[in-house]
Coordinates of C-alpha atoms and ligand atoms in Angstrom, one line a residue:
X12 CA 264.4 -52.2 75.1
X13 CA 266.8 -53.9 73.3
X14 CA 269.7 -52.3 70.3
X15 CA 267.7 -54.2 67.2
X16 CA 264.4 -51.9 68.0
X17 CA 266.9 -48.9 68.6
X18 CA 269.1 -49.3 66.4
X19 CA 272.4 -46.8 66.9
X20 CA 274.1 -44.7 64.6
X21 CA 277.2 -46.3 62.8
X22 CA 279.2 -43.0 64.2
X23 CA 278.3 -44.6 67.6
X24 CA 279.4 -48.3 66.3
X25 CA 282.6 -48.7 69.3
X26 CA 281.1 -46.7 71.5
X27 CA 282.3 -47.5 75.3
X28 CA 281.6 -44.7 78.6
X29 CA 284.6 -43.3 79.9
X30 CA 285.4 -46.0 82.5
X31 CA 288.0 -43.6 84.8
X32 CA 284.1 -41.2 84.2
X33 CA 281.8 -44.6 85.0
X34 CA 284.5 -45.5 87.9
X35 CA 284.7 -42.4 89.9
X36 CA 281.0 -42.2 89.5
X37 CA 280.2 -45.6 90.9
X38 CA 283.1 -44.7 94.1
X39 CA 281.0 -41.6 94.4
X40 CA 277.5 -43.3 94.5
X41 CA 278.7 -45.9 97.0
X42 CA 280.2 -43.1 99.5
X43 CA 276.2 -41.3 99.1
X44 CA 275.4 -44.8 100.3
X45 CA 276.9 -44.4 103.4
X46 CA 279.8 -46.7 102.6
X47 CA 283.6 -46.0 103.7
X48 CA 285.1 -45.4 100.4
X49 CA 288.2 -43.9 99.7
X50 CA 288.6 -42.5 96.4
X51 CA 291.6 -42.6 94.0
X52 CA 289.8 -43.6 90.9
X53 CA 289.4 -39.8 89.7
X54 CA 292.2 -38.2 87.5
X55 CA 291.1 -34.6 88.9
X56 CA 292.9 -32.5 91.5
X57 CA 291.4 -32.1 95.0
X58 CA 291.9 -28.6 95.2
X59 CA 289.5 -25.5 94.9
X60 CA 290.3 -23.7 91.9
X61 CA 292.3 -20.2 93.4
X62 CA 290.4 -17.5 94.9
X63 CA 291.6 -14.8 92.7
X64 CA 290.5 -17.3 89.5
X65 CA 287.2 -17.6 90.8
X66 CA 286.6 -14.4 91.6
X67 CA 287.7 -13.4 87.7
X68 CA 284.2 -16.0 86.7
X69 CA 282.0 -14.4 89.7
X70 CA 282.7 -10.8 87.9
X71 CA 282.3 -11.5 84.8
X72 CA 279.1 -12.8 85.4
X73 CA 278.5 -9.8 87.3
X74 CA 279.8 -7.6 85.0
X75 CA 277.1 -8.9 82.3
X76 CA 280.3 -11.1 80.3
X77 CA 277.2 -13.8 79.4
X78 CA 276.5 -13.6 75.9
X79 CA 278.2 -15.6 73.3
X80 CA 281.9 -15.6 72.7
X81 CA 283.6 -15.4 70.0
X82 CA 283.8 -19.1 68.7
X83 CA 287.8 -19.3 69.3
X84 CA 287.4 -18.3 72.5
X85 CA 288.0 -14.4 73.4
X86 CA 291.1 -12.7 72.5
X87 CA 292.1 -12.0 76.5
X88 CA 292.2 -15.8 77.1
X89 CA 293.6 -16.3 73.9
X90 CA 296.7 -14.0 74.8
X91 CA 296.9 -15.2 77.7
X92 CA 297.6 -19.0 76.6
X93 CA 300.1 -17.4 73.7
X94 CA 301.7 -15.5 76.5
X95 CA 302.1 -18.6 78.9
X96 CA 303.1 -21.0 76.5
X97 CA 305.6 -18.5 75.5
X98 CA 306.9 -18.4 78.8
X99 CA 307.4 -21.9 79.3
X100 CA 309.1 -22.4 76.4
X101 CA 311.8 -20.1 76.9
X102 CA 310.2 -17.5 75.2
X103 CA 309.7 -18.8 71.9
X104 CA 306.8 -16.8 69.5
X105 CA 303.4 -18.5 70.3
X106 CA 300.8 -16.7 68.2
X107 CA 297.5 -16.0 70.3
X108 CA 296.0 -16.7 66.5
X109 CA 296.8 -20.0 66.6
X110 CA 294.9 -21.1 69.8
X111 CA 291.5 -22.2 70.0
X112 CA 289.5 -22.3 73.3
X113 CA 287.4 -25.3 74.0
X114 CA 284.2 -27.2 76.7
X115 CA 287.8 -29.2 78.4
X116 CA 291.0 -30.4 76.5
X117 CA 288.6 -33.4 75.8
X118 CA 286.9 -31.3 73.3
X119 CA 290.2 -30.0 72.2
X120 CA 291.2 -33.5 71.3
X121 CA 288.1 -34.4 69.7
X122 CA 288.4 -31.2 67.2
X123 CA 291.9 -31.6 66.2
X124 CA 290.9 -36.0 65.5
X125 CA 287.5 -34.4 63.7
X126 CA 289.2 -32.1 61.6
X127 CA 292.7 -34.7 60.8
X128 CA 291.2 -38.0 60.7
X129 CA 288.9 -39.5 59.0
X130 CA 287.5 -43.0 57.3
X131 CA 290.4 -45.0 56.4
X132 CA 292.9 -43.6 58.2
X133 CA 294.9 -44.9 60.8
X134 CA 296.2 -43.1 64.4
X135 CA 298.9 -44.5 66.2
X136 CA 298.7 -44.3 69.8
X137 CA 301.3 -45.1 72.5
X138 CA 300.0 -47.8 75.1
X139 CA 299.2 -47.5 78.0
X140 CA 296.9 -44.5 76.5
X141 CA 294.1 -42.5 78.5
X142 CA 290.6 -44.0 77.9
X143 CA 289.3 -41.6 75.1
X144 CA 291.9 -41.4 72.9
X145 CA 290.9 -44.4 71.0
X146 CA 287.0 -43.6 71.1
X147 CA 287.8 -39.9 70.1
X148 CA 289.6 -41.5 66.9
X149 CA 286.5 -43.7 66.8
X150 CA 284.6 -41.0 66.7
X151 CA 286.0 -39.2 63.3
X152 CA 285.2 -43.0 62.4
X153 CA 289.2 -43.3 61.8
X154 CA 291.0 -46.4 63.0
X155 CA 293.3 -46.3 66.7
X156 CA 295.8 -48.5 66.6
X157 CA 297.3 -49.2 70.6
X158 CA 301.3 -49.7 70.8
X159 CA 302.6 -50.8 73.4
X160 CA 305.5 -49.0 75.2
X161 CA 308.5 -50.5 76.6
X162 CA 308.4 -51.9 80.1
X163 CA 311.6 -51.4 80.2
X164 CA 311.4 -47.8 79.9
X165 CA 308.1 -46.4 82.0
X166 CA 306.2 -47.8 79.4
X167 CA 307.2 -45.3 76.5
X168 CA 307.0 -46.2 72.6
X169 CA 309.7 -44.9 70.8
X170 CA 309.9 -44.0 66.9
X171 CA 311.2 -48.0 66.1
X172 CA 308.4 -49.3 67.8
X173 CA 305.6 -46.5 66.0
X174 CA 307.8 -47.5 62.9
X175 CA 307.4 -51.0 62.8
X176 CA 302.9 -50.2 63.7
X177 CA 302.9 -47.9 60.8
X178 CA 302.0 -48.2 57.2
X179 CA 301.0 -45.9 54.3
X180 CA 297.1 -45.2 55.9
X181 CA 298.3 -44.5 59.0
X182 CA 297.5 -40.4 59.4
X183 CA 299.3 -39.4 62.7
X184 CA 300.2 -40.0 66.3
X185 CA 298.7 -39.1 69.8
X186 CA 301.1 -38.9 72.3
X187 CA 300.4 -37.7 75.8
X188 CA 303.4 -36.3 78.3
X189 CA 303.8 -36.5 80.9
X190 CA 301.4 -40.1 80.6
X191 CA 298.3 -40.3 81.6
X192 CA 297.9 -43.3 83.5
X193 CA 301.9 -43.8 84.4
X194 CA 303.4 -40.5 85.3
X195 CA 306.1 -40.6 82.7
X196 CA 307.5 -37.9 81.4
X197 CA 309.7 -37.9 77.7
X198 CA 312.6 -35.7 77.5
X199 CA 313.2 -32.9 75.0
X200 CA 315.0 -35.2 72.7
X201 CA 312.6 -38.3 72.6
X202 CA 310.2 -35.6 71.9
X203 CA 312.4 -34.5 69.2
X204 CA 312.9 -37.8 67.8
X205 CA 309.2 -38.2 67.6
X206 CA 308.5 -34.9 65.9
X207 CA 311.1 -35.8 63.3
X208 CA 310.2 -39.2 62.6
X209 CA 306.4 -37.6 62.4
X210 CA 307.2 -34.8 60.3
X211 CA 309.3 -36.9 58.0
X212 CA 306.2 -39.2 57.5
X213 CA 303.7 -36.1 56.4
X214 CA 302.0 -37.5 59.3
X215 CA 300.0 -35.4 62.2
X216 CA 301.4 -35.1 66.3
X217 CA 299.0 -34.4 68.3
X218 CA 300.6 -34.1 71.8
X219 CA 298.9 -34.0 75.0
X220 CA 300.6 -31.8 77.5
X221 CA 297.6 -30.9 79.9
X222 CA 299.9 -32.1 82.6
X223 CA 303.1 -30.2 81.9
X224 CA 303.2 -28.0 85.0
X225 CA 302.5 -31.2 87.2
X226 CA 306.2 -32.5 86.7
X227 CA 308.8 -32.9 89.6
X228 CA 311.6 -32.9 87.8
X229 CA 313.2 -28.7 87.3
X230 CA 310.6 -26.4 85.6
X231 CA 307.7 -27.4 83.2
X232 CA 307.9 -30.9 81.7
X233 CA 309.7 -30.6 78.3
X234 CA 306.9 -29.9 75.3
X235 CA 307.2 -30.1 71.7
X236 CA 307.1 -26.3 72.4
X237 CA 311.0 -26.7 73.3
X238 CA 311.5 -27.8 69.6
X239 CA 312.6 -26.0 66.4
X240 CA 309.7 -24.3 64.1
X241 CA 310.5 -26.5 61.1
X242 CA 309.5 -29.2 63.6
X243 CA 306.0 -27.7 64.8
X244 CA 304.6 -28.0 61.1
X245 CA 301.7 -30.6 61.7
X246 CA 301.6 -30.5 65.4
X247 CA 298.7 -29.6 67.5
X248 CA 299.5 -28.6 71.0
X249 CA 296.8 -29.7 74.1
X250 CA 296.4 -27.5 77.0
X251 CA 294.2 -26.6 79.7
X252 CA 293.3 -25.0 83.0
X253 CA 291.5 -28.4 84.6
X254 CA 294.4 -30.2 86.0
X255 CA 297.3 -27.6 87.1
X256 CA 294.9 -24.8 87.8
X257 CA 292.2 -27.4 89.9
X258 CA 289.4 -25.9 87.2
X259 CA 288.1 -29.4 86.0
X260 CA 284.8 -28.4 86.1
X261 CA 284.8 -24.8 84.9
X262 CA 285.9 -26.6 81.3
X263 CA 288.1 -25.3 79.6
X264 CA 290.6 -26.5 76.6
X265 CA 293.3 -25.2 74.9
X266 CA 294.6 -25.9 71.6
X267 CA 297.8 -24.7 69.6
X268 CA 297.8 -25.6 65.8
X269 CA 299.5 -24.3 62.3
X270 CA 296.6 -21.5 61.5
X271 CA 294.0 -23.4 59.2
X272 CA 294.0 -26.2 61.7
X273 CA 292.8 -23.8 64.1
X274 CA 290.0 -22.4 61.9
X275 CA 288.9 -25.3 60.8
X276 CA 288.5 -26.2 64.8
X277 CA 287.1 -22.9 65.7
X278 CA 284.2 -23.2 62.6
X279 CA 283.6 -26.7 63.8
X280 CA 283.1 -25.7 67.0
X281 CA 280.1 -22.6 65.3
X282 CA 278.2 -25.6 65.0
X283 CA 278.9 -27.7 68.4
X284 CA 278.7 -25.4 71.1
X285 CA 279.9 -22.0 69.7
X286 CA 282.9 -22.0 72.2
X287 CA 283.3 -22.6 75.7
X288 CA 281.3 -20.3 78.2
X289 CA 282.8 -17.3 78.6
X290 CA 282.6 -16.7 82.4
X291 CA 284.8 -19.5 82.4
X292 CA 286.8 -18.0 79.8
X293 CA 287.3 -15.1 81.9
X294 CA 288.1 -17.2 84.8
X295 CA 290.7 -19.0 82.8
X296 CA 292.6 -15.5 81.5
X297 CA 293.4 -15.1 85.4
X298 CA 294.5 -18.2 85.7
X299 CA 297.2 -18.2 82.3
X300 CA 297.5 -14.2 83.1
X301 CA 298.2 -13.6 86.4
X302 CA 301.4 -13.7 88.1
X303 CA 300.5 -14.3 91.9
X304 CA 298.2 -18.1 90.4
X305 CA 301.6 -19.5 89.4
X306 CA 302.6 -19.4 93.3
X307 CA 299.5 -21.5 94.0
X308 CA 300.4 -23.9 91.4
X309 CA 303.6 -24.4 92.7
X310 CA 302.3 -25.0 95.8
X311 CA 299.6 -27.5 94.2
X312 CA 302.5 -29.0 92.3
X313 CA 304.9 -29.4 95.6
X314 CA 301.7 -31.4 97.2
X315 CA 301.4 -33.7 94.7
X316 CA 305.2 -34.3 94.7
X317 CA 305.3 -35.0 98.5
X318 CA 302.2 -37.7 98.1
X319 CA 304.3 -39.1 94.9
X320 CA 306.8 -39.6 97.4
X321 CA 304.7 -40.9 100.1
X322 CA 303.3 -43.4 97.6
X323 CA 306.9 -44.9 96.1
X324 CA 308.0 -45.1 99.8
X325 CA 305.0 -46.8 101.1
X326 CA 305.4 -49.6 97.8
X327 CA 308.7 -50.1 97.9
X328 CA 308.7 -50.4 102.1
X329 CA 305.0 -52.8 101.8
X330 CA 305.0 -54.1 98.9
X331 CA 308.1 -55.1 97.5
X332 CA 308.3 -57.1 94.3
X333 CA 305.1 -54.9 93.4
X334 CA 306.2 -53.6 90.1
X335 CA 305.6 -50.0 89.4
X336 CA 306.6 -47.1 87.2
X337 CA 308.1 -43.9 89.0
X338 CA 306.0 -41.2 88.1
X339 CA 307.7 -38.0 86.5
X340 CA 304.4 -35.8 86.2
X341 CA 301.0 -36.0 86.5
X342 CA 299.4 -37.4 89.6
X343 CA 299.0 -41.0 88.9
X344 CA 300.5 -44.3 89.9
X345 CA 300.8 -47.3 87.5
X346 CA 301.8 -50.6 89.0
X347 CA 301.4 -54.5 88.0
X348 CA 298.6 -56.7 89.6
X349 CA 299.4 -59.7 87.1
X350 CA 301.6 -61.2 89.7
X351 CA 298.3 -61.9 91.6
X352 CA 295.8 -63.7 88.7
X353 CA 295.2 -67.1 89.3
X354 CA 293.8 -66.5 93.2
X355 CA 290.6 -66.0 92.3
X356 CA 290.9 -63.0 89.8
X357 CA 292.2 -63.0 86.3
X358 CA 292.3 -59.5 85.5
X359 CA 293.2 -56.1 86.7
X360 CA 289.5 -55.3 86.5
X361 CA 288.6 -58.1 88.8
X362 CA 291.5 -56.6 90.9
X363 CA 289.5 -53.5 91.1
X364 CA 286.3 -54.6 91.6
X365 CA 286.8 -57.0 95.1
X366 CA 289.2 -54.1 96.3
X367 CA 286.4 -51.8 96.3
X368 CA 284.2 -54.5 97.4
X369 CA 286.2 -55.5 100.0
X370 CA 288.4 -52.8 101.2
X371 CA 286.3 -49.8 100.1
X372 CA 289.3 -48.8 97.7
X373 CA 288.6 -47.1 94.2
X374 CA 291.3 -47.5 91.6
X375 CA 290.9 -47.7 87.7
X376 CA 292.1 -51.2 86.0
X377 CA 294.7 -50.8 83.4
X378 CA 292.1 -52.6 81.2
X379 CA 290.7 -48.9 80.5
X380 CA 293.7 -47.6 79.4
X381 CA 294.5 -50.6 76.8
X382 CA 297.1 -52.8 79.6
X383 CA 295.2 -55.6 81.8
X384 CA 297.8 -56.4 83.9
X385 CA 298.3 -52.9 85.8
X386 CA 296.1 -51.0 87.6
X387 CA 296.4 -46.3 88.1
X388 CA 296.1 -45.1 91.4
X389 CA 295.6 -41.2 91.4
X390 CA 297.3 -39.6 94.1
X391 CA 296.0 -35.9 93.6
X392 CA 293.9 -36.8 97.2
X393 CA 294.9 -36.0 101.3
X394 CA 297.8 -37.7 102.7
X395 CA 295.2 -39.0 105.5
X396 CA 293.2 -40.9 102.4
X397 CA 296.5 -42.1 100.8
X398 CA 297.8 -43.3 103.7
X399 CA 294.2 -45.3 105.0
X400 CA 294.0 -46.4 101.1
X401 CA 297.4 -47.8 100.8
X402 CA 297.3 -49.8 104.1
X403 CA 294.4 -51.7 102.9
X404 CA 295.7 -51.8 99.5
X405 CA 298.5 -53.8 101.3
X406 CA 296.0 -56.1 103.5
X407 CA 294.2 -56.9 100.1
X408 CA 297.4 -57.7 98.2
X409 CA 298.3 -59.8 101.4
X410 CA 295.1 -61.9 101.3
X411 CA 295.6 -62.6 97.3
X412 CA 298.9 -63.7 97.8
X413 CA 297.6 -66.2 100.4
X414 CA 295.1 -67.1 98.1
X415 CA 297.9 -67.4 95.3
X416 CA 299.8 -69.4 97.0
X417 CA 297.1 -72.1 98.0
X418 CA 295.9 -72.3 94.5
Ligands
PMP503 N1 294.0 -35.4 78.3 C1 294.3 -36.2 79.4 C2 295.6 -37.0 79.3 C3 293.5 -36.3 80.5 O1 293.9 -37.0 81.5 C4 292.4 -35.5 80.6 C5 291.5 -35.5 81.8 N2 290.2 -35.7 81.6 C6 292.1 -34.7 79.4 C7 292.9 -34.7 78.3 C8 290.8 -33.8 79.4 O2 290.9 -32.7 80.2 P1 289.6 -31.8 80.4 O3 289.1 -32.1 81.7 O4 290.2 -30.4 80.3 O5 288.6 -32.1 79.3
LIG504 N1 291.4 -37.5 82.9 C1 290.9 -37.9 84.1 C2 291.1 -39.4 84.3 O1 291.8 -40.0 83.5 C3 289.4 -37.5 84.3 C4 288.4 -38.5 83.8 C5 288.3 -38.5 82.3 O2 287.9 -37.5 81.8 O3 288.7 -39.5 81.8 O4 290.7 -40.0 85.2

């Protein structure tokens, strides 16, 4: 079967699978296989989601909480989110009227680009980016444009740099804190700076915070949230219960925008899936709502700091000279494999492929997330796997530099 006798869609035109999806899949297949593979491909905690949250789902199901939802998502969850948001942000108003529940922040994303963006319009979106940013923008058949952040500052863009990739189509920015693939986090008054230079444009922010309680500096990472009101004007908040809450795959999405943004979402959702299930909308109220999760969080949170720290020590004791940026949040690792190209691999991907070949290792080449020179290590795994990965991580890197060198 080939594409000219099935002929796709033009709304399908740059379509590419999630690689980090394709990846983890392929590591997952393998280890079914029988083969030793240890897995830090997959952006997704290794935690089960708390008891008390999963036993909100199991009783709604039991309590007959299976029919349709209201589209928005219901009001319980709804307040919740307003209520927790709230909360992180010193208390600031958060209207429950302005959030819309979604199937996974993915879906989220996907609304706010489908009811922004669309033909002609341009998005900017900070580089190193997660993978479906720029297919999402695809999607509404709008125009991503990648820029690339500083390497002399984690790998952030700020508004000079967006400045100088802007012009009078481009429609709004995506920016993700703390970063998905590098761990790095932007203060209150980047963020500012941002939302100003945004806002003075007319242009759109959408800002990915689905990671703000994984941060290990004090407190939530700072959010736009932080900011004045006059600021918040065309900014759409993203949420979610999959990665602080370990509820991946119960899918659930969160997103915060001025009110007609967030009916638009909600009716385009009436004709998509008519709102996320609502068991799991039930099991995500607990989570946002009750008290006693956030101690498991924290917990969850100090976990992934002590196999941050486990990772830094281990590259900066084995592999020196390895760059890499620190991570601030989140639970990934993004260092440089360009220093190893020419010794019989030429890309971050190749880099990827013969360490899972070889050494049974599953990372994700920075060629997914826009940067072929690095590669993301996700640390959200046991301390027994980091430790076994990263010791032959370092026997691999050992037998490319001997390569390197005779070449
Ligand atoms: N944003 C970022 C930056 C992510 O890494 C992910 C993980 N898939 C998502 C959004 C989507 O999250 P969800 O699983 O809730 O769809
Ligand atoms: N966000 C995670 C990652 O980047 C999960 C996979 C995905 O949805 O891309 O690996």
């Amino acid at each position: 079967m080939s594409a000219e006798e099935f002929p796709l869609s033009k709304n399908l035109q740059y379509l590419k699978p999630s690689e980090t999806v394709s990846i983890n899949q392929e590591a997952q297949r393998r280890r079914a296989a029988g083969e030793d593979i240890i897995d830090l491909s997959a952006g997704e905690p290794d935690f089960d989601t708390p008891k008390l949250v999963a036993e909100a789902g199991i009783r709604a199901i039991q309590q007959g909480k299976t029919h349709y939802p209201p589209t928005a998502g219901i009001l319980e969850l709804r307040a919740a989110v307003a209520h927790h948001l709230s909360l992180l942000s010193g208390g600031r108003p958060v209207n429950a009227d302005n959030v819309v529940i979604s199937t996974g922040a993915k879906q989220s994303i996907y609304n706010a680009c489908m009811t922004l963006f669309g033909p002609g319009d341009r998005v900017l979106i900070p580089s190193p980016a997660w993978v479906s940013y720029p297919q999402i923008v695809h999607l509404a058949r709008a125009e991503p444009v990648l820029v690339p952040g500083d390497i002399e500052w984690s790998l952030k863009v700020d508004v000079d740099t967006l400045e100088r990739h802007a012009d009078s189509r481009t429609r709004g920015v995506i920016l993700c804190s703390p970063v998905n693939p590098t761990g790095a986090v932007y203060s209150r008054s980047e963020l500012k700076a941002l939302a100003e230079w945004t806002g003075s444009r007319g242009m759109w922010l959408i800002s990915d915070e689905i990671y703000r309680r994984i941060h290990y500096g004090s407190g939530p990472a700072p959010s736009v949230l932080d900011l004045p009101d006059e600021l918040l004007q065309r900014v759409v908040v993203i949420y979610g219960a999959s990665k602080a809450y370990a509820m991946t795959g119960w899918r659930i999405g969160v997103a915060l925008a001025p009110r007609p943004i967030a009916q638009a979402m909600a009716a385009l959702q009436t004709h998509i899936t008519s709102g996320a299930s609502q068991p799991a909308q039930w099991a995500a109220a607990a989570a946002f709502g009750d008290d006693r999760v956030e101690a498991e969080v924290a917990a969850m949170v100090e976990a992934f700091r002590r196999r941050r720290d486990l990772v830094v020590a281990y590259f900066r004791q084995h592999l020196p000279g390895v760059e890499f940026v620190e991570p601030l949040g989140a639970f990934y690792f993004f260092f440089r494999v360009d220093q190893y190209f020419d010794g019989g691999i030429s890309s971050a991907s190749d880099f990827c492929q013969q360490l899972m070949a070889s050494e049974g290792v599953a990372l994700v080449p920075g060629d997914a997330f826009g940067d072929p020179r690095w590669v993301r290590l996700s640390f959200a795994a046991s301390e027994k796997d980091l430790n076994r990965a990263l010791e032959r991580l370092a026997r691999f890197a050992r037998k490319l530099e001997a390569a390197h060198a005779a070449s």
